[in-house]
């Protein structure tokens, strides 16, 4: 069984690879993750930006 870990993507990277890594972890297209993240950021008064920065620091590189 493959050890499944959440890591930042190197191949699906736009800024730091957080959305690409989440997309690869859940086996979803990273573009869908990016769209959901953008919608939540604009609807949540910018809290998505803070969460993205924290995720970029906490999630390890590939």
Coordinates of C-alpha atoms in Angstrom, one line a residue, residues 9-55:
X9 CA 3.3 19.7 -5.8
X10 CA 6.4 20.6 -7.9
X11 CA 4.7 19.8 -11.3
X12 CA 1.3 21.5 -10.7
X13 CA 2.7 24.7 -9.2
X14 CA 1.3 28.2 -9.7
X15 CA 2.6 30.0 -6.6
X16 CA 3.9 27.5 -4.1
X17 CA 2.2 24.3 -5.1
X18 CA -0.3 24.1 -2.3
X19 CA -3.4 23.7 -4.5
X20 CA -1.6 21.3 -6.8
X21 CA -0.6 19.2 -3.8
X22 CA -4.1 19.1 -2.4
X23 CA -5.4 18.2 -5.9
X24 CA -3.0 15.3 -6.2
X25 CA -3.8 14.1 -2.6
X26 CA -7.5 13.9 -3.3
X27 CA -7.0 12.9 -7.0
X28 CA -8.9 16.0 -8.2
X29 CA -7.9 18.4 -10.9
X30 CA -5.8 21.2 -9.3
X31 CA -7.7 23.9 -11.3
X32 CA -10.9 22.9 -9.4
X33 CA -9.1 23.3 -6.1
X34 CA -7.8 26.7 -7.2
X35 CA -11.3 27.9 -8.2
X36 CA -12.8 26.7 -4.9
X37 CA -10.0 28.4 -3.0
X38 CA -10.5 31.7 -4.9
X39 CA -14.2 31.7 -4.4
X40 CA -13.8 31.0 -0.6
X41 CA -11.1 33.8 -0.4
X42 CA -13.4 36.4 -2.0
X43 CA -16.5 35.2 0.0
X44 CA -14.6 34.9 3.3
X45 CA -13.2 38.4 3.3
X46 CA -9.7 37.4 2.4
X47 CA -9.2 34.7 5.1
X48 CA -8.2 32.2 2.3
X49 CA -5.0 34.2 1.7
X50 CA -4.0 33.7 5.3
X51 CA -4.8 30.0 5.2
X52 CA -2.9 29.7 1.9
X53 CA 0.2 31.3 3.5
X54 CA 0.0 29.0 6.5
X55 CA -0.4 26.0 4.3

